[in-house]
Amino acid sequence: MTVTFLPLQEMIRAIRSARTQCEERGVIQRECAAIRAQFRQADNGGRSHNLAKLLYVHMLGYPAHFGQMECVRMIASPRYSEKRVGYLGAMMLLDEKQDASLLITNSIKNDLSNSNQYIQSLALCTLACMGSAEMCRDLAPEIDRLLRASNSYIKKKAALCAVHIVRKVHDLGELFTKAARSLLTEKNHGVVHGAVVLITELCERNSETLERFRKTVPDLVQIMKGLVISGYSPDHDVAGISDPFLQVRILRLLRILGRNNEAASDAMNDLLAQVATNTDSTKTVGNAVLYETVLTVLDIKSESGLRVLAVNILGRFLLNNDRNIRYIAMTSLQKIVGTDHNAVQRHRGTIVDCLKDQDASVKRRALELSLALVSASNIRSMMKELLSFLSSCPPELRSQTASGIFNAAERYAPSQRWHIDTILHVLTTAGGDVRDETVPNLIQLITNTSELHCYTVHKLYRALLSDISQQPLVQVACWCIGEYGDLLLTGECQETEPVQVTEDYVLDVLETVLQSHMSSPSTRGFALTATMKLSTRITENVDRIRSIVSIYGSCIDVELQQRAVEYNALFKKYDHMRAAVLERMPVIEKNSQGHTNGETIKESQTVKVKPGEPQQPANQVQANAAFYTVFSIVATVTVYEKDGVTVTLSCEKQSDSGLTVTLTASNSTESDIRGFTLQAAVPKSVQLHMKAPSGDSLPARGTAKLVFTFADMSEVYETKVSPVTS
Amino acid sequence: MFALVANQKVVIDWPCFWVVLGGSFLPRGVYTVLLFKMQFMLLFSRQGKLRLQKWYVPLSDKEKKKITRELVQTVLARKPKMCSFLEWRDLKIVYKRYASLYFCCAIEDQDNELITLEIIHRYVELLDKYFGSVCELDIIFNFEKAYFILDEFLLGGEAQETSKKNVLKAIEQADLLQEDAKEAETPRSVLEEIGLT
């Protein structure tokens, strides 16, 4: 029988020599037709080639689902070459979402008990790659068996397979605990590595298992010591470090075991110091181990000397020539800037220098860290750097920088004038990237700084003369000119060079804004209102204002039209009230954030209050209120009431980035409750700072209350703080 | 009775805040589940052609294609001197260029980027040893071997064997097994059987 298909390599050559996409498609269609024909035929010895061809075609992006059943058949074949390609096909074409994947469960089961370890290996690899939860449940006992009684080659694979199983079906973790423990004592590096990964996974999923495995800390320390001190071992050596992969894994496990546990942390203290000091940091691989050590030290309850050592290592990383190392140093420093603020401050200079780095990722890290390091003492110099960064930073970082600058300015402004100057600077440089509430916030700030009205309006007027494209700036400027235009006309100003303008000039500027195609509708609204307000602040050109207002009475924009008509009415029918209506605005009080945020959140994310509990204040907690609306009010909710113990939760919004949650526990039983403690967990995007509680025992009859206070030091940017609002 | 009360777990169904009563007090108060996992590895040329894709998470073909397209574009847009790490969606991408091929791994949030670079390097070394001064063409024409080598080095996204020698030995043995199996299967002609050809 003539062979009608090309061998694999010929096909690849044919596809690559196709000059156009169309030609390539033609070749592939012919080949796929041949492959399909071959699939239908009986066993002809070329099956593995066929499937390999199909897999190549699949990698190019063409559909290959018709090969799924062939994979299933090949896996069941007794020939090793066919099994090998069959399993590869399964991993590429079948995933747990495909129904066909269940069909291979039986084959995998059989192959797991095959006498040939390479066949067992294929089954293990496939299960660990694409095993669904069902398959995992079916085959877990087999894996456990292999963990206990097989050679090292299989044991190490079984361990990682068990990791996959535990990730898919958490409950099965219990099954592997005992086997995992005994694997730690083996000599083979691969097996120990697999065991460590498995134990890490088990401890992460179950806190009881974590408790049990704490006892292994001394053994892990021993193994690690062996690796660090041992002589050259050619099999596992990488640039002078003995088995860095295993070292990193052990360090990671130690981190998990030492977290929140004094005893365990103490037991590993010396080892960590040793690794930190002795590891060669001239190559990346040494730095990888040092990095993991630093992460471990910072996460466990290490003594202060060790922490200082770790932060110093990060400081050294910051000065490293390799950009990658600088990047990860900043990532780590970001994590500890809240807790070890002073230590990180020492490296502020280097971090600020990284703002000028070419790489956008490094810039982003440097920005976040710089913003976290701003404090009252360095605000002026930091702001200079940040503002110069803003003028040259990549577009995707501008809005983050602007928000950060505003927050920092609000917190640490040394003077009102500085604050206003800073905001104006941001608006002129990056006006398009600021958030909507910047305009009302700035207006409020200006109103409240009465001594600077003259200065502010002069600055804004000058800004407006040079550029009317930045909408937030134009809006604020129009508003100011409307309010304080009379101060412009006096020709005097203490704080800055006064302008010599006539009323016409001022009105010209406002009219330019009104007529410009660059002005958004809301900006034009601002300009119109400002023009109207000036009618009570100027003396000669009131008629000009009257005519402007009446022109806009027939404007197409409905909002402008409405305003113009109303102002017209003010001129005509209510002239006697005009002065009173348009007089200076009083000082605005800062109202709660919630009322300006109108974002909706999905139903599932609304706060669930137990039925029967008083909703306070009920009328303000709307189903579609934003996250901060709910928590800006001090709402007290009873969250636990059983066996005489009552726990209530109350939240208070402290600032833009902080939320204080207070838990009050009271005891209404006859006897004292001792050893009352609390644990809290939050998602990664939120930082939690838990203060010490007022005590740990609840005396009888609720005579005293226990107060736990959490200050939620969330990251500075609202976009990251709550998943609800983004 | 006190123990009961102290050990009871209460979980409030709040969007982003869980409170658990009982257990030991944590002054630092932060407890996050650390995630370390390699989600996928991609190899692609400087023209954006995919040479190998290994996925360790279940995704539909459509999603895989979308991710591949976007990621390839993002990585190819990077300038030569830039950092090997970038944030993409909620993953960390570690990539390195070797000659005309980009090796790109996606790892989860808490994973160590530097050791991932070492993993990539180890894989390249294995390919190099196996093919003898490997080049892109070797990986194109022998893609299934590249997969077999990867599967002997990583399992479920984790390194399974930290000794280069052992990985290569295992591949060698498996290849031999395949050869033997083929030998046994090829039907030999009658003349061959009696040694006349």
JSON list of C-alpha atoms in Angstrom, two decimals, chain A residues 220-314:
[
{"chain": "A", "resi": 220, "resn": "LEU", "atom": "CA", "xyz": [15.01, 20.96, 57.50]},
{"chain": "A", "resi": 221, "resn": "VAL", "atom": "CA", "xyz": [17.66, 23.05, 59.16]},
{"chain": "A", "resi": 222, "resn": "GLN", "atom": "CA", "xyz": [19.98, 20.03, 59.07]},
{"chain": "A", "resi": 223, "resn": "ILE", "atom": "CA", "xyz": [19.38, 19.37, 55.40]},
{"chain": "A", "resi": 224, "resn": "MET", "atom": "CA", "xyz": [19.93, 23.01, 54.59]},
{"chain": "A", "resi": 225, "resn": "LYS", "atom": "CA", "xyz": [23.13, 23.13, 56.61]},
{"chain": "A", "resi": 226, "resn": "GLY", "atom": "CA", "xyz": [24.34, 20.11, 54.71]},
{"chain": "A", "resi": 227, "resn": "LEU", "atom": "CA", "xyz": [23.78, 21.89, 51.43]},
{"chain": "A", "resi": 228, "resn": "VAL", "atom": "CA", "xyz": [25.38, 25.14, 52.49]},
{"chain": "A", "resi": 229, "resn": "ILE", "atom": "CA", "xyz": [28.46, 23.78, 54.15]},
{"chain": "A", "resi": 230, "resn": "SER", "atom": "CA", "xyz": [29.01, 20.66, 52.13]},
{"chain": "A", "resi": 231, "resn": "GLY", "atom": "CA", "xyz": [31.85, 20.43, 49.70]},
{"chain": "A", "resi": 232, "resn": "TYR", "atom": "CA", "xyz": [31.53, 20.59, 45.98]},
{"chain": "A", "resi": 233, "resn": "SER", "atom": "CA", "xyz": [28.94, 18.14, 44.71]},
{"chain": "A", "resi": 234, "resn": "PRO", "atom": "CA", "xyz": [29.14, 18.08, 40.92]},
{"chain": "A", "resi": 235, "resn": "ASP", "atom": "CA", "xyz": [25.71, 16.63, 40.34]},
{"chain": "A", "resi": 236, "resn": "HIS", "atom": "CA", "xyz": [23.78, 19.46, 41.89]},
{"chain": "A", "resi": 237, "resn": "ASP", "atom": "CA", "xyz": [26.16, 22.35, 41.70]},
{"chain": "A", "resi": 238, "resn": "VAL", "atom": "CA", "xyz": [25.21, 25.58, 39.98]},
{"chain": "A", "resi": 239, "resn": "ALA", "atom": "CA", "xyz": [27.97, 28.22, 39.96]},
{"chain": "A", "resi": 240, "resn": "GLY", "atom": "CA", "xyz": [29.26, 27.11, 43.33]},
{"chain": "A", "resi": 241, "resn": "ILE", "atom": "CA", "xyz": [25.91, 26.81, 45.06]},
{"chain": "A", "resi": 242, "resn": "SER", "atom": "CA", "xyz": [24.88, 23.32, 45.96]},
{"chain": "A", "resi": 243, "resn": "ASP", "atom": "CA", "xyz": [21.38, 22.58, 44.64]},
{"chain": "A", "resi": 244, "resn": "PRO", "atom": "CA", "xyz": [19.94, 26.10, 44.71]},
{"chain": "A", "resi": 245, "resn": "PHE", "atom": "CA", "xyz": [16.50, 24.83, 43.71]},
{"chain": "A", "resi": 246, "resn": "LEU", "atom": "CA", "xyz": [16.28, 22.68, 46.81]},
{"chain": "A", "resi": 247, "resn": "GLN", "atom": "CA", "xyz": [17.71, 25.44, 49.00]},
{"chain": "A", "resi": 248, "resn": "VAL", "atom": "CA", "xyz": [15.06, 27.89, 47.82]},
{"chain": "A", "resi": 249, "resn": "ARG", "atom": "CA", "xyz": [12.29, 25.38, 48.45]},
{"chain": "A", "resi": 250, "resn": "ILE", "atom": "CA", "xyz": [13.49, 24.59, 51.94]},
{"chain": "A", "resi": 251, "resn": "LEU", "atom": "CA", "xyz": [13.76, 28.28, 52.75]},
{"chain": "A", "resi": 252, "resn": "ARG", "atom": "CA", "xyz": [10.22, 28.75, 51.55]},
{"chain": "A", "resi": 253, "resn": "LEU", "atom": "CA", "xyz": [8.95, 25.94, 53.72]},
{"chain": "A", "resi": 254, "resn": "LEU", "atom": "CA", "xyz": [10.82, 27.34, 56.71]},
{"chain": "A", "resi": 255, "resn": "ARG", "atom": "CA", "xyz": [9.12, 30.63, 56.05]},
{"chain": "A", "resi": 256, "resn": "ILE", "atom": "CA", "xyz": [5.70, 29.08, 56.26]},
{"chain": "A", "resi": 257, "resn": "LEU", "atom": "CA", "xyz": [6.57, 27.08, 59.34]},
{"chain": "A", "resi": 258, "resn": "GLY", "atom": "CA", "xyz": [8.20, 29.98, 61.12]},
{"chain": "A", "resi": 259, "resn": "ARG", "atom": "CA", "xyz": [5.48, 32.51, 60.46]},
{"chain": "A", "resi": 260, "resn": "ASN", "atom": "CA", "xyz": [3.78, 33.58, 63.63]},
{"chain": "A", "resi": 261, "resn": "ASN", "atom": "CA", "xyz": [5.64, 31.08, 65.73]},
{"chain": "A", "resi": 262, "resn": "GLU", "atom": "CA", "xyz": [8.43, 32.14, 68.07]},
{"chain": "A", "resi": 263, "resn": "ALA", "atom": "CA", "xyz": [9.83, 28.69, 68.72]},
{"chain": "A", "resi": 264, "resn": "ALA", "atom": "CA", "xyz": [10.11, 27.70, 65.08]},
{"chain": "A", "resi": 265, "resn": "SER", "atom": "CA", "xyz": [11.58, 31.08, 64.15]},
{"chain": "A", "resi": 266, "resn": "ASP", "atom": "CA", "xyz": [14.20, 30.73, 66.85]},
{"chain": "A", "resi": 267, "resn": "ALA", "atom": "CA", "xyz": [15.18, 27.30, 65.65]},
{"chain": "A", "resi": 268, "resn": "MET", "atom": "CA", "xyz": [15.97, 28.60, 62.19]},
{"chain": "A", "resi": 269, "resn": "ASN", "atom": "CA", "xyz": [17.59, 31.86, 63.17]},
{"chain": "A", "resi": 270, "resn": "ASP", "atom": "CA", "xyz": [21.19, 30.72, 63.07]},
{"chain": "A", "resi": 271, "resn": "LEU", "atom": "CA", "xyz": [20.77, 28.91, 59.81]},
{"chain": "A", "resi": 272, "resn": "LEU", "atom": "CA", "xyz": [19.26, 31.93, 58.12]},
{"chain": "A", "resi": 273, "resn": "ALA", "atom": "CA", "xyz": [22.08, 34.12, 59.36]},
{"chain": "A", "resi": 274, "resn": "GLN", "atom": "CA", "xyz": [24.55, 31.61, 58.01]},
{"chain": "A", "resi": 275, "resn": "VAL", "atom": "CA", "xyz": [22.94, 31.43, 54.58]},
{"chain": "A", "resi": 276, "resn": "ALA", "atom": "CA", "xyz": [22.63, 35.18, 54.41]},
{"chain": "A", "resi": 277, "resn": "THR", "atom": "CA", "xyz": [26.29, 35.71, 55.16]},
{"chain": "A", "resi": 278, "resn": "ASN", "atom": "CA", "xyz": [27.89, 32.83, 53.31]},
{"chain": "A", "resi": 279, "resn": "THR", "atom": "CA", "xyz": [26.04, 32.74, 50.04]},
{"chain": "A", "resi": 280, "resn": "ASP", "atom": "CA", "xyz": [28.01, 34.06, 47.13]},
{"chain": "A", "resi": 281, "resn": "SER", "atom": "CA", "xyz": [26.18, 36.99, 45.63]},
{"chain": "A", "resi": 282, "resn": "THR", "atom": "CA", "xyz": [28.16, 37.54, 42.48]},
{"chain": "A", "resi": 283, "resn": "LYS", "atom": "CA", "xyz": [25.95, 35.37, 40.32]},
{"chain": "A", "resi": 284, "resn": "THR", "atom": "CA", "xyz": [22.19, 35.39, 39.84]},
{"chain": "A", "resi": 285, "resn": "VAL", "atom": "CA", "xyz": [21.81, 31.97, 41.37]},
{"chain": "A", "resi": 286, "resn": "GLY", "atom": "CA", "xyz": [23.39, 33.12, 44.63]},
{"chain": "A", "resi": 287, "resn": "ASN", "atom": "CA", "xyz": [21.13, 36.14, 44.63]},
{"chain": "A", "resi": 288, "resn": "ALA", "atom": "CA", "xyz": [18.14, 33.90, 44.10]},
{"chain": "A", "resi": 289, "resn": "VAL", "atom": "CA", "xyz": [18.95, 32.04, 47.31]},
{"chain": "A", "resi": 290, "resn": "LEU", "atom": "CA", "xyz": [19.69, 35.29, 49.16]},
{"chain": "A", "resi": 291, "resn": "TYR", "atom": "CA", "xyz": [16.41, 36.72, 47.95]},
{"chain": "A", "resi": 292, "resn": "GLU", "atom": "CA", "xyz": [14.48, 33.77, 49.28]},
{"chain": "A", "resi": 293, "resn": "THR", "atom": "CA", "xyz": [16.37, 34.05, 52.57]},
{"chain": "A", "resi": 294, "resn": "VAL", "atom": "CA", "xyz": [15.44, 37.70, 52.86]},
{"chain": "A", "resi": 295, "resn": "LEU", "atom": "CA", "xyz": [11.79, 36.92, 52.16]},
{"chain": "A", "resi": 296, "resn": "THR", "atom": "CA", "xyz": [11.86, 34.27, 54.85]},
{"chain": "A", "resi": 297, "resn": "VAL", "atom": "CA", "xyz": [13.58, 36.46, 57.43]},
{"chain": "A", "resi": 298, "resn": "LEU", "atom": "CA", "xyz": [11.12, 39.27, 56.89]},
{"chain": "A", "resi": 299, "resn": "ASP", "atom": "CA", "xyz": [8.11, 37.03, 57.21]},
{"chain": "A", "resi": 300, "resn": "ILE", "atom": "CA", "xyz": [8.96, 35.04, 60.32]},
{"chain": "A", "resi": 301, "resn": "LYS", "atom": "CA", "xyz": [9.43, 36.33, 63.83]},
{"chain": "A", "resi": 302, "resn": "SER", "atom": "CA", "xyz": [13.11, 36.89, 63.41]},
{"chain": "A", "resi": 303, "resn": "GLU", "atom": "CA", "xyz": [15.26, 38.77, 65.89]},
{"chain": "A", "resi": 304, "resn": "SER", "atom": "CA", "xyz": [16.12, 42.34, 65.06]},
{"chain": "A", "resi": 305, "resn": "GLY", "atom": "CA", "xyz": [19.75, 41.65, 64.15]},
{"chain": "A", "resi": 306, "resn": "LEU", "atom": "CA", "xyz": [18.66, 39.25, 61.47]},
{"chain": "A", "resi": 307, "resn": "ARG", "atom": "CA", "xyz": [16.09, 41.66, 60.14]},
{"chain": "A", "resi": 308, "resn": "VAL", "atom": "CA", "xyz": [18.69, 44.37, 59.84]},
{"chain": "A", "resi": 309, "resn": "LEU", "atom": "CA", "xyz": [20.88, 41.90, 57.96]},
{"chain": "A", "resi": 310, "resn": "ALA", "atom": "CA", "xyz": [18.03, 41.17, 55.58]},
{"chain": "A", "resi": 311, "resn": "VAL", "atom": "CA", "xyz": [17.23, 44.81, 54.89]},
{"chain": "A", "resi": 312, "resn": "ASN", "atom": "CA", "xyz": [20.91, 45.46, 54.29]},
{"chain": "A", "resi": 313, "resn": "ILE", "atom": "CA", "xyz": [20.98, 42.69, 51.72]},
{"chain": "A", "resi": 314, "resn": "LEU", "atom": "CA", "xyz": [18.10, 44.41, 49.99]}
]
